């Protein structure tokens, strides 16, 4: 067997469409690789337009009955699914770690994190209240109700193979939508296992479907959904470039869109900050998942008077990080997802060094496997460097020096992106000023760990729109309907 699991049945390699596990109509398959070794794990279905259309037909048919189920029934399904996910934590973590590369401890954390959204939306399903509006005349009643938007396509990236898809499927099912999931090429196995558990939990035929495809086929597969007016919503997490493409190409059928896109998060350390807490916060925010996280700090600004002390403390911590395969007990940073990712990191570091950066830690590939890069700190970063403008998506911290608050605020906001920002300060007036002026959907104040199922996750500007998690997350999958009854007096 390609991967050893307690429940081998969780290793699925087929699409799940209309309650049946099946191959592509073309019988095509593509290989999924272990990023730690470059070895093939297994082949999965390489779908085409016909498979995408078959999934749409099933999801559309199933919507008619699923939307009429009482919210309590939908909640019960989610609760059973949640329990099964937790029960299979170890196997799911093995799948995540093998196909994505992250250390097992982080993979277990991702299972708990992803499952928390399923639990949360099981509870939210039964709280999708409407409103009664006071009418201006006695002869009328005016009501607002919420209805599911319809068939939802959920497209997700590879960096959190379980959490990203769970936090889309759960609110969609809770709202009464049916779903077609399309995981990333690199990490379909965790998503397939998650769907196998949903089947075990009793998801009705056609309510949840999954279609896998290679990067070569993705435009054809997603293209079939974009054109199809039966698909009423696309929920997407991934790059801003693909998000813009989806926004353009869904215009003809005016689909609802939720876009969780790229970031370029600033992390600001003021001279009045607790420096040790700021280092710890940065370590947590930056090195989770080897820096391959959309809310990962990409630009670290440190006030000149504390710059050297902060750089010393940080470099010591970063140099001590242990890099290795996800299944090695002491690994803290796994391999990057693929060769393209390492090439980009290397390009950013080389570009910074030629433009005056000082290497304080790391700065090279590690040759234990094809996709490792050493955790790196670069001093004296400036805005001429590529890494100031583009997500590096790897374990690289560039340190920028600044003198005053207005200068750093202008620099922090000088980006088309607006997902997350962080700052450390003990000045309470500054805390409120900055919180209001930072142009991001999420702000970490003296805190590096932000995500929670009870909080709204999402960006502004070119980081997208829509929110995942919290009470706001369900609304993204519901349409507001106004009912006006007359002739009552
Ligand atoms: P990506 O290339 O945009 O891929 C994301 C998903 O879109 C994958 O399933 C991918 O399929 C699919 N896709 C690629 N090209 C497509 C096309 N032409 N039409 C339709 N779908 C297409 O992004 P990524 O590199 O995997 O992920 C990293 C990005 O995601 C970063 O920018 C990161 O910041 C962002 N991200 C954002 C959040 C957030 O919540 N805001 C969370 C995590 C990640 P294939 O895998 O087959 O290419």
Short mmCIF file of C-alpha atoms and ligand atoms in Angstrom, two decimals:
data_model
loop_
_atom_site.label_atom_id
_atom_site.label_comp_id
_atom_site.label_asym_id
_atom_site.label_seq_id
_atom_site.Cartn_x
_atom_site.Cartn_y
_atom_site.Cartn_z
CA UNK A 1 0.00 0.00 0.00
CA UNK A 2 1.18 3.48 -0.89
CA UNK A 3 0.58 4.80 2.60
CA UNK A 4 -0.03 2.92 5.82
CA UNK A 5 -3.35 3.80 7.51
CA UNK A 6 -5.28 2.28 10.43
CA UNK A 7 -8.34 2.37 8.13
CA UNK A 8 -6.97 1.67 4.62
CA UNK A 9 -10.42 2.40 3.22
CA UNK A 10 -9.73 6.11 3.72
CA UNK A 11 -7.25 6.05 0.84
CA UNK A 12 -9.57 6.90 -2.05
CA UNK A 13 -8.45 7.47 -5.62
CA UNK A 14 -11.78 7.97 -7.46
CA UNK A 15 -14.25 10.80 -7.85
CA UNK A 16 -17.41 10.70 -5.74
CA UNK A 17 -20.35 11.75 -7.92
CA UNK A 18 -24.00 11.13 -7.13
CA UNK A 19 -23.12 8.76 -4.29
CA UNK A 20 -20.82 6.55 -6.44
CA UNK A 21 -17.03 6.29 -6.41
CA UNK A 22 -16.00 6.35 -10.05
CA UNK A 23 -13.20 7.06 -12.53
CA UNK A 24 -13.25 9.65 -15.29
CA UNK A 25 -15.24 8.93 -18.43
CA UNK A 26 -11.85 9.17 -20.21
CA UNK A 27 -10.23 6.80 -17.64
CA UNK A 28 -7.38 9.35 -17.24
CA UNK A 29 -5.35 9.48 -14.01
CA UNK A 30 -2.52 11.61 -12.67
CA UNK A 31 0.11 10.95 -10.02
CA UNK A 32 0.20 12.47 -6.53
CA UNK A 33 3.73 12.90 -5.15
CA UNK A 34 5.30 12.98 -1.69
CA UNK A 35 6.98 16.41 -1.49
CA UNK A 36 9.56 15.08 1.00
CA UNK A 37 11.00 12.50 -1.44
CA UNK A 38 9.55 13.29 -4.85
CA UNK A 39 8.22 9.70 -4.99
CA UNK A 40 4.77 8.90 -6.32
CA UNK A 41 2.17 8.06 -3.64
CA UNK A 42 -0.72 6.97 -5.84
CA UNK A 43 -2.68 7.85 -9.02
CA UNK A 44 -6.05 9.62 -8.79
CA UNK A 45 -8.70 10.57 -11.34
CA UNK A 46 -7.78 13.24 -13.87
CA UNK A 47 -11.23 14.58 -14.65
CA UNK A 48 -12.49 16.41 -17.70
CA UNK A 49 -15.52 18.54 -18.59
CA UNK A 50 -17.82 15.50 -18.82
CA UNK A 51 -17.05 14.51 -15.21
CA UNK A 52 -17.61 18.09 -14.04
CA UNK A 53 -20.97 18.16 -15.84
CA UNK A 54 -22.00 14.82 -14.34
CA UNK A 55 -21.27 16.19 -10.87
CA UNK A 56 -23.29 19.34 -11.62
CA UNK A 57 -26.29 17.28 -12.74
CA UNK A 58 -26.19 15.21 -9.54
CA UNK A 59 -25.71 18.20 -7.24
CA UNK A 60 -28.52 20.05 -9.02
CA UNK A 61 -30.90 17.10 -8.70
CA UNK A 62 -30.03 16.59 -5.02
CA UNK A 63 -30.54 20.27 -4.21
CA UNK A 64 -34.30 20.01 -4.68
CA UNK A 65 -34.67 17.70 -1.68
CA UNK A 66 -31.68 18.79 0.44
CA UNK A 67 -32.85 22.41 0.55
CA UNK A 68 -36.16 21.24 2.05
CA UNK A 69 -34.58 19.26 4.88
CA UNK A 70 -35.09 20.91 8.27
CA UNK A 71 -31.97 22.66 9.52
CA UNK A 72 -31.87 20.22 12.44
CA UNK A 73 -31.45 17.30 10.00
CA UNK A 74 -28.58 19.04 8.23
CA UNK A 75 -27.02 19.80 11.62
CA UNK A 76 -27.23 16.13 12.64
CA UNK A 77 -25.38 15.07 9.50
CA UNK A 78 -22.61 17.60 10.21
CA UNK A 79 -22.35 16.39 13.82
CA UNK A 80 -21.92 12.78 12.69
CA UNK A 81 -19.31 13.88 10.15
CA UNK A 82 -17.50 15.91 12.81
CA UNK A 83 -17.33 12.90 15.15
CA UNK A 84 -15.93 10.69 12.37
CA UNK A 85 -13.28 13.26 11.43
CA UNK A 86 -12.07 13.41 15.03
CA UNK A 87 -12.20 9.63 15.36
CA UNK A 88 -9.89 9.32 12.31
CA UNK A 89 -7.53 12.14 13.29
CA UNK A 90 -4.39 10.04 13.03
CA UNK A 91 -5.11 8.71 9.53
CA UNK A 92 -6.19 12.12 8.26
CA UNK A 93 -3.01 13.64 9.71
CA UNK A 94 -0.94 10.95 7.95
CA UNK A 95 -2.58 11.80 4.63
CA UNK A 96 -2.09 15.55 5.14
CA UNK A 97 1.53 15.13 6.15
CA UNK A 98 2.35 12.72 3.32
CA UNK A 99 0.85 14.68 0.45
CA UNK A 100 1.47 18.20 1.74
CA UNK A 101 4.66 17.75 3.76
CA UNK A 102 3.82 19.44 7.09
CA UNK A 103 5.03 17.85 10.35
CA UNK A 104 2.61 15.36 11.94
CA UNK A 105 2.00 17.58 14.99
CA UNK A 106 0.84 20.39 12.71
CA UNK A 107 -1.20 17.95 10.61
CA UNK A 108 -3.06 16.76 13.74
CA UNK A 109 -3.65 20.42 14.58
CA UNK A 110 -5.08 20.97 11.11
CA UNK A 111 -7.54 18.07 11.59
CA UNK A 112 -8.77 19.62 14.85
CA UNK A 113 -8.93 23.06 13.25
CA UNK A 114 -10.83 21.84 10.15
CA UNK A 115 -13.19 19.76 12.28
CA UNK A 116 -13.98 22.79 14.43
CA UNK A 117 -15.64 24.45 11.40
CA UNK A 118 -17.86 21.39 10.88
CA UNK A 119 -18.92 21.53 14.52
CA UNK A 120 -19.42 25.28 14.38
CA UNK A 121 -21.66 25.18 11.31
CA UNK A 122 -23.66 22.26 12.70
CA UNK A 123 -24.61 24.70 15.46
CA UNK A 124 -25.07 27.67 13.12
CA UNK A 125 -27.40 25.69 10.81
CA UNK A 126 -30.18 25.84 13.38
CA UNK A 127 -29.66 29.57 13.98
CA UNK A 128 -30.17 30.89 10.44
CA UNK A 129 -32.87 33.26 11.66
CA UNK A 130 -34.79 35.71 9.52
CA UNK A 131 -36.43 39.00 10.53
CA UNK A 132 -39.88 40.49 11.01
CA UNK A 133 -40.03 44.07 9.78
CA UNK A 134 -42.63 46.40 11.35
CA UNK A 135 -44.97 47.31 8.48
CA UNK A 136 -46.15 50.88 8.01
CA UNK A 137 -49.78 49.76 7.71
CA UNK A 138 -51.87 47.22 9.66
CA UNK A 139 -52.90 45.38 6.49
CA UNK A 140 -49.41 44.05 5.79
CA UNK A 141 -46.88 41.64 7.26
CA UNK A 142 -43.25 41.96 6.14
CA UNK A 143 -40.80 39.10 6.71
CA UNK A 144 -37.25 38.24 5.75
CA UNK A 145 -36.18 34.62 5.36
CA UNK A 146 -32.88 32.99 4.31
CA UNK A 147 -32.62 30.36 1.59
CA UNK A 148 -29.68 28.30 0.33
CA UNK A 149 -28.10 29.74 -2.84
CA UNK A 150 -28.02 26.39 -4.70
CA UNK A 151 -25.22 24.26 -6.15
CA UNK A 152 -21.84 25.39 -4.81
CA UNK A 153 -18.44 24.60 -6.33
CA UNK A 154 -15.62 24.69 -3.73
CA UNK A 155 -12.09 25.10 -5.13
CA UNK A 156 -9.22 24.88 -2.66
CA UNK A 157 -5.41 25.19 -2.51
CA UNK A 158 -2.84 22.68 -1.29
CA UNK A 159 -1.52 24.41 1.83
CA UNK A 160 -4.28 23.22 4.22
CA UNK A 161 -5.69 20.16 2.43
CA UNK A 162 -8.32 19.48 5.11
CA UNK A 163 -9.14 22.80 6.75
CA UNK A 164 -9.68 24.82 3.57
CA UNK A 165 -12.22 22.38 2.15
CA UNK A 166 -13.95 21.64 5.48
CA UNK A 167 -14.59 25.31 6.08
CA UNK A 168 -16.35 25.59 2.72
CA UNK A 169 -18.30 22.31 2.68
CA UNK A 170 -19.59 22.69 6.25
CA UNK A 171 -21.33 26.09 5.88
CA UNK A 172 -22.63 25.16 2.42
CA UNK A 173 -24.27 21.96 3.69
CA UNK A 174 -25.49 23.74 6.82
CA UNK A 175 -27.19 26.36 4.64
CA UNK A 176 -28.92 23.69 2.53
CA UNK A 177 -26.68 23.96 -0.55
CA UNK A 178 -25.26 20.96 -2.39
CA UNK A 179 -21.53 20.90 -3.08
CA UNK A 180 -18.97 19.86 -5.67
CA UNK A 181 -15.46 19.99 -4.20
CA UNK A 182 -12.35 20.41 -6.37
CA UNK A 183 -9.18 20.03 -4.28
CA UNK A 184 -5.72 21.14 -5.46
CA UNK A 185 -3.77 18.89 -7.80
CA UNK A 186 -1.03 18.31 -5.22
CA UNK A 187 -3.30 17.34 -2.30
CA UNK A 188 -6.45 15.44 -3.30
CA UNK A 189 -6.05 12.50 -0.89
CA UNK A 190 -7.09 14.26 2.33
CA UNK A 191 -10.16 15.77 0.64
CA UNK A 192 -11.15 12.36 -0.78
CA UNK A 193 -10.84 10.82 2.70
CA UNK A 194 -12.96 13.62 4.14
CA UNK A 195 -15.68 12.88 1.58
CA UNK A 196 -15.44 9.15 2.37
CA UNK A 197 -16.17 10.05 6.01
CA UNK A 198 -19.10 12.23 4.96
CA UNK A 199 -20.46 9.23 3.03
CA UNK A 200 -20.08 7.16 6.19
CA UNK A 201 -21.92 9.88 8.11
CA UNK A 202 -24.86 9.40 5.73
CA UNK A 203 -24.65 12.33 3.31
CA UNK A 204 -27.50 11.80 0.82
CA UNK A 205 -26.71 10.96 -2.79
CA UNK A 206 -25.53 13.98 -4.81
CA UNK A 207 -25.42 16.37 -1.83
CA UNK A 208 -21.62 16.21 -1.64
CA UNK A 209 -19.49 15.36 -4.68
CA UNK A 210 -15.76 15.55 -5.34
CA UNK A 211 -13.93 15.81 -8.63
CA UNK A 212 -10.12 15.72 -8.83
CA UNK A 213 -7.99 16.99 -11.69
CA UNK A 214 -4.42 17.78 -12.68
CA UNK A 215 -3.22 21.32 -13.33
CA UNK A 216 -3.38 20.57 -17.07
CA UNK A 217 -7.10 19.78 -16.82
CA UNK A 218 -8.22 22.35 -14.26
CA UNK A 219 -9.25 25.06 -16.73
CA UNK A 220 -11.45 22.56 -18.61
CA UNK A 221 -13.05 21.20 -15.42
CA UNK A 222 -13.68 24.57 -13.78
CA UNK A 223 -14.65 26.02 -17.18
CA UNK A 224 -17.55 23.55 -17.34
CA UNK A 225 -18.84 24.90 -14.00
CA UNK A 226 -18.26 28.54 -14.90
CA UNK A 227 -20.47 28.25 -17.99
CA UNK A 228 -23.23 26.29 -16.26
CA UNK A 229 -26.06 28.37 -14.85
CA UNK A 230 -27.05 25.49 -12.53
CA UNK A 231 -23.91 26.28 -10.49
CA UNK A 232 -25.00 29.27 -8.39
CA UNK A 233 -21.89 29.90 -6.35
CA UNK A 234 -18.15 29.40 -6.47
CA UNK A 235 -16.22 29.52 -3.23
CA UNK A 236 -12.51 29.72 -3.88
CA UNK A 237 -9.33 29.88 -1.84
CA UNK A 238 -6.13 30.40 -3.78
CA UNK A 239 -4.11 32.92 -5.70
CA UNK A 240 -5.37 36.38 -6.63
CA UNK A 241 -4.65 35.68 -10.32
CA UNK A 242 -7.02 32.69 -10.41
CA UNK A 243 -9.57 34.53 -8.23
CA UNK A 244 -9.72 37.36 -10.80
CA UNK A 245 -10.13 34.85 -13.59
CA UNK A 246 -13.08 33.24 -11.77
CA UNK A 247 -14.67 36.66 -11.19
CA UNK A 248 -14.35 37.51 -14.90
CA UNK A 249 -15.48 34.14 -16.23
CA UNK A 250 -18.47 33.74 -13.92
CA UNK A 251 -19.92 37.10 -14.99
CA UNK A 252 -22.07 35.63 -17.78
CA UNK A 253 -24.07 33.52 -15.32
CA UNK A 254 -23.71 36.03 -12.44
CA UNK A 255 -22.71 33.47 -9.83
CA UNK A 256 -22.20 34.36 -6.20
CA UNK A 257 -18.48 34.34 -5.35
CA UNK A 258 -16.44 34.05 -2.18
CA UNK A 259 -12.77 34.71 -2.85
CA UNK A 260 -10.13 34.05 -0.19
CA UNK A 261 -7.01 35.16 -2.07
CA UNK A 262 -3.36 35.92 -1.56
CA UNK A 263 -1.88 38.23 1.05
CA UNK A 264 1.29 40.22 1.70
CA UNK A 265 0.97 40.59 5.46
CA UNK A 266 2.97 43.28 7.29
CA UNK A 267 4.18 42.50 10.83
CA UNK A 268 5.18 45.66 12.74
CA UNK A 269 7.27 45.79 15.90
CA UNK A 270 7.24 49.15 17.70
CA UNK A 271 9.91 50.18 20.20
CA UNK A 272 7.35 50.01 23.04
CA UNK A 273 6.57 46.34 22.28
CA UNK A 274 7.40 43.36 24.45
CA UNK A 275 10.21 42.14 22.15
CA UNK A 276 10.19 38.55 23.39
CA UNK A 277 6.44 38.29 22.83
CA UNK A 278 6.88 39.81 19.36
CA UNK A 279 9.54 37.21 18.46
CA UNK A 280 7.29 34.39 19.68
CA UNK A 281 4.30 35.82 17.79
CA UNK A 282 6.35 36.07 14.62
CA UNK A 283 7.70 32.54 14.98
CA UNK A 284 4.14 31.21 15.33
CA UNK A 285 2.66 33.27 12.50
CA UNK A 286 5.57 32.89 10.09
CA UNK A 287 6.78 29.33 10.43
CA UNK A 288 3.47 27.46 10.67
CA UNK A 289 3.32 25.24 7.60
CA UNK A 290 6.83 26.37 6.64
CA UNK A 291 5.56 29.86 5.82
CA UNK A 292 3.11 28.49 3.24
CA UNK A 293 0.13 30.26 4.79
CA UNK A 294 -1.91 33.11 3.33
CA UNK A 295 -1.80 35.07 6.61
CA UNK A 296 1.94 34.45 7.01
CA UNK A 297 3.88 37.69 7.69
CA UNK A 298 5.67 38.55 4.46
CA UNK A 299 7.22 41.90 5.50
CA UNK A 300 8.52 42.46 9.03
CA UNK A 301 8.99 46.12 10.00
CA UNK A 302 11.05 46.83 13.13
CA UNK A 303 11.53 50.28 14.68
CA UNK A 304 15.14 51.42 14.38
CA UNK A 305 15.85 51.68 18.15
CA UNK A 306 15.01 47.98 18.74
CA UNK A 307 15.97 46.64 15.31
CA UNK A 308 19.32 45.06 16.25
CA UNK A 309 18.02 43.46 19.44
CA UNK A 310 15.00 42.04 17.64
CA UNK A 311 17.11 40.77 14.71
CA UNK A 312 19.48 38.98 17.12
CA UNK A 313 16.72 37.29 19.10
CA UNK A 314 14.87 36.26 15.95
CA UNK A 315 17.95 34.90 14.12
CA UNK A 316 18.84 32.74 17.14
CA UNK A 317 15.34 31.23 17.20
CA UNK A 318 15.18 30.70 13.43
CA UNK A 319 18.64 29.07 13.22
CA UNK A 320 17.48 26.50 15.79
CA UNK A 321 14.45 25.34 13.74
CA UNK A 322 14.70 21.70 12.67
CA UNK A 323 13.90 20.92 9.04
CA UNK A 324 12.87 17.41 7.95
CA UNK A 325 10.15 15.11 6.66
CA UNK A 326 6.73 15.43 8.25
CA UNK A 327 6.82 11.97 9.81
CA UNK A 328 10.12 12.57 11.67
CA UNK A 329 9.29 13.31 15.30
CA UNK A 330 11.53 16.35 15.73
CA UNK A 331 10.71 18.08 12.40
CA UNK A 332 9.40 21.62 12.78
CA UNK A 333 9.56 22.63 9.12
CA UNK A 334 8.70 20.16 6.37
CA UNK A 335 9.46 20.29 2.65
CA UNK A 336 7.89 22.96 0.45
CA UNK A 337 5.01 21.68 -1.66
CA UNK A 338 6.92 21.30 -4.96
CA UNK A 339 9.89 22.41 -7.05
CA UNK A 340 8.10 25.57 -8.30
CA UNK A 341 7.65 26.73 -4.70
CA UNK A 342 11.34 26.28 -3.85
CA UNK A 343 12.40 28.01 -7.07
CA UNK A 344 10.29 31.05 -6.12
CA UNK A 345 11.77 31.21 -2.61
CA UNK A 346 15.29 30.95 -4.01
CA UNK A 347 14.55 33.68 -6.57
CA UNK A 348 13.24 36.03 -3.84
CA UNK A 349 16.26 35.45 -1.58
CA UNK A 350 18.79 35.90 -4.42
CA UNK A 351 17.03 39.06 -5.60
CA UNK A 352 17.09 40.48 -2.05
CA UNK A 353 20.78 39.68 -1.60
CA UNK A 354 21.72 41.39 -4.86
CA UNK A 355 19.73 44.47 -3.76
CA UNK A 356 21.54 44.86 -0.44
CA UNK A 357 19.95 42.42 2.03
CA UNK A 358 22.20 40.95 4.76
CA UNK A 359 21.91 37.20 5.39
CA UNK A 360 21.30 36.62 9.14
CA UNK A 361 20.17 32.95 9.00
CA UNK A 362 19.63 30.22 6.39
CA UNK A 363 19.62 31.37 2.79
CA UNK A 364 20.01 28.09 0.91
CA UNK A 365 18.34 24.87 -0.15
CA UNK A 366 18.76 21.82 2.04
CA UNK A 367 19.67 18.75 0.02
CA UNK A 368 17.99 16.05 2.20
CA UNK A 369 15.18 15.95 -0.38
CA UNK A 370 14.11 17.81 -3.50
CA UNK A 371 11.96 20.52 -1.87
CA UNK A 372 13.62 21.73 1.34
CA UNK A 373 14.65 25.32 2.02
CA UNK A 374 16.41 26.50 5.17
CA UNK A 375 14.49 28.90 7.47
CA UNK A 376 15.96 32.28 6.56
CA UNK A 377 16.27 35.77 8.02
CA UNK A 378 17.30 38.69 5.80
CA UNK A 379 18.31 42.01 7.37
CA UNK A 380 18.25 45.45 5.68
CA UNK A 381 15.34 44.63 3.38
CA UNK A 382 13.99 47.43 1.18
CA UNK A 383 11.03 48.04 -1.11
CA UNK A 384 13.04 47.53 -4.29
CA UNK A 385 13.10 43.82 -3.50
CA UNK A 386 10.61 41.39 -5.05
CA UNK A 387 9.73 39.96 -1.64
CA UNK A 388 8.34 43.34 -0.57
CA UNK A 389 5.62 43.09 -3.23
CA UNK A 390 4.94 39.37 -3.76
CA UNK A 391 4.10 36.59 -1.30
CA UNK A 392 7.23 34.47 -0.84
CA UNK A 393 5.14 31.59 0.57
CA UNK A 394 8.10 30.01 2.32
CA UNK A 395 10.23 30.20 5.50
CA UNK A 396 11.85 33.57 4.75
CA UNK A 397 11.67 36.64 7.04
CA UNK A 398 12.82 39.97 5.56
CA UNK A 399 13.43 42.67 8.19
CA UNK A 400 12.72 46.28 7.21
CA UNK A 401 13.89 49.15 9.48
CA UNK A 402 11.52 52.09 10.14
CA UNK A 403 11.64 55.31 12.16
CA UNK A 404 8.10 56.44 12.92
CA UNK A 405 4.48 55.34 12.92
CA UNK A 406 3.28 57.30 9.89
CA UNK A 407 6.16 56.00 7.78
CA UNK A 408 5.47 52.35 8.69
CA UNK A 409 1.72 52.67 8.30
CA UNK A 410 2.14 54.03 4.76
CA UNK A 411 4.56 51.19 3.93
CA UNK A 412 2.30 48.51 5.45
CA UNK A 413 -0.71 49.69 3.42
CA UNK A 414 1.28 50.16 0.20
CA UNK A 415 0.13 46.90 -1.38
CA UNK A 416 -2.86 45.83 -3.44
CA UNK A 417 -3.46 43.03 -0.90
CA UNK A 418 -5.41 43.27 2.36
CA UNK A 419 -5.74 39.94 4.12
CA UNK A 420 -3.91 40.09 7.47
CA UNK A 421 -1.61 42.46 9.37
CA UNK A 422 0.06 42.26 12.77
CA UNK A 423 1.60 44.75 15.15
CA UNK A 424 3.18 44.69 18.59
CA UNK A 425 2.88 47.74 20.84
CA UNK A 426 2.01 48.47 24.48
CA UNK A 427 0.73 51.98 23.76
CA UNK A 428 -3.05 51.74 24.01
CA UNK A 429 -3.75 54.84 21.91
CA UNK A 430 -1.49 53.49 19.16
CA UNK A 431 -3.28 50.15 19.33
CA UNK A 432 -6.62 51.76 18.46
CA UNK A 433 -5.13 54.13 15.86
CA UNK A 434 -3.37 51.33 14.00
CA UNK A 435 -6.29 48.91 14.26
CA UNK A 436 -8.47 51.43 12.43
CA UNK A 437 -5.90 52.42 9.84
CA UNK A 438 -4.44 49.11 8.73
CA UNK A 439 -6.13 48.14 5.45
CA UNK A 440 -6.66 44.41 6.06
CA UNK A 441 -9.59 42.15 6.88
CA UNK A 442 -7.77 40.70 9.90
CA UNK A 443 -5.49 42.45 12.41
CA UNK A 444 -3.36 40.67 15.01
CA UNK A 445 -2.64 42.96 17.97
CA UNK A 446 0.15 41.57 20.15
CA UNK A 447 -0.89 38.15 18.81
CA UNK A 448 0.43 35.87 16.07
CA UNK A 449 -2.22 33.12 16.04
CA UNK A 450 -5.44 34.55 14.60
CA UNK A 451 -7.58 31.86 12.98
CA UNK A 452 -10.57 30.41 14.83
CA UNK A 453 -13.84 28.89 13.64
CA UNK A 454 -15.74 31.51 15.65
CA UNK A 455 -14.01 34.45 13.90
CA UNK A 456 -14.65 35.88 10.41
CA UNK A 457 -11.69 35.02 8.17
CA UNK A 458 -11.21 36.96 4.94
CA UNK A 459 -9.64 39.94 3.23
CA UNK A 460 -10.27 43.26 1.54
CA UNK A 461 -8.75 44.86 -1.58
CA UNK A 462 -7.21 42.22 -3.89
CA UNK A 463 -7.24 39.61 -1.12
CA UNK A 464 -10.88 39.03 -2.05
CA UNK A 465 -14.32 39.13 -0.47
CA UNK A 466 -16.57 36.92 1.63
CA UNK A 467 -15.90 35.58 5.11
CA UNK A 468 -15.34 32.05 6.40
CA UNK A 469 -16.20 30.94 9.92
CA UNK A 470 -18.23 32.82 12.56
CA UNK A 471 -21.88 33.79 12.25
CA UNK A 472 -21.00 35.74 9.09
CA UNK A 473 -19.79 32.58 7.33
CA UNK A 474 -23.22 31.04 6.85
CA UNK A 475 -24.63 34.13 5.11
CA UNK A 476 -22.19 33.65 2.23
CA UNK A 477 -24.20 30.52 1.28
CA UNK A 478 -27.67 32.01 1.72
CA UNK A 479 -29.90 34.36 -0.23
CA UNK A 480 -32.14 36.83 1.56
CA UNK A 481 -35.80 36.60 0.62
CA UNK A 482 -38.39 39.27 1.47
CA UNK A 483 -42.02 38.16 1.90
CA UNK A 484 -44.77 40.74 1.95
CA UNK A 485 -48.31 39.62 2.74
CA UNK A 486 -51.12 42.11 2.20
CA UNK A 487 -54.88 42.25 2.64
CA UNK A 488 -54.76 41.46 6.34
CA UNK A 489 -57.05 44.18 7.67
P1 LIG B 1 -3.88 28.58 -7.05
O1 LIG B 1 -2.85 28.24 -8.06
O2 LIG B 1 -4.74 29.76 -7.31
O3 LIG B 1 -4.74 27.25 -6.84
C1 LIG B 1 -5.85 27.20 -6.00
C2 LIG B 1 -6.89 26.28 -6.62
O4 LIG B 1 -7.31 26.83 -7.87
C3 LIG B 1 -6.38 24.88 -6.91
O5 LIG B 1 -7.41 23.96 -6.70
C4 LIG B 1 -6.01 24.98 -8.37
O6 LIG B 1 -6.00 23.73 -9.04
C5 LIG B 1 -7.14 25.86 -8.88
N1 LIG B 1 -6.79 26.49 -10.15
C6 LIG B 1 -5.57 26.75 -10.66
N2 LIG B 1 -5.68 27.32 -11.89
C7 LIG B 1 -7.00 27.43 -12.14
C8 LIG B 1 -7.76 27.93 -13.25
N3 LIG B 1 -7.16 28.42 -14.34
N4 LIG B 1 -9.09 27.90 -13.18
C9 LIG B 1 -9.70 27.40 -12.08
N5 LIG B 1 -9.06 26.89 -11.02
C10 LIG B 1 -7.71 26.91 -11.03
O7 LIG B 1 -3.23 28.85 -5.62
P2 LIG B 1 -2.15 27.96 -4.86
O8 LIG B 1 -0.82 28.34 -5.39
O9 LIG B 1 -2.52 26.54 -4.87
O10 LIG B 1 -2.35 28.47 -3.38
C11 LIG B 1 -1.62 29.48 -2.82
C12 LIG B 1 -2.39 30.78 -2.82
O11 LIG B 1 -3.59 30.63 -2.06
C13 LIG B 1 -1.61 31.88 -2.14
O12 LIG B 1 -1.73 33.07 -2.87
C14 LIG B 1 -2.30 32.01 -0.78
O13 LIG B 1 -2.15 33.26 -0.20
C15 LIG B 1 -3.71 31.71 -1.16
N6 LIG B 1 -4.45 31.30 0.03
C16 LIG B 1 -5.39 32.16 0.52
C17 LIG B 1 -6.09 31.83 1.67
C18 LIG B 1 -7.13 32.75 2.21
O14 LIG B 1 -7.93 32.31 3.05
N7 LIG B 1 -7.20 34.00 1.80
C19 LIG B 1 -5.84 30.62 2.33
C20 LIG B 1 -4.87 29.77 1.80
C21 LIG B 1 -4.18 30.13 0.64
P3 LIG B 1 -4.56 23.02 -9.33
O15 LIG B 1 -4.00 22.65 -8.02
O16 LIG B 1 -4.92 21.86 -10.19
O17 LIG B 1 -3.71 24.03 -10.05
#
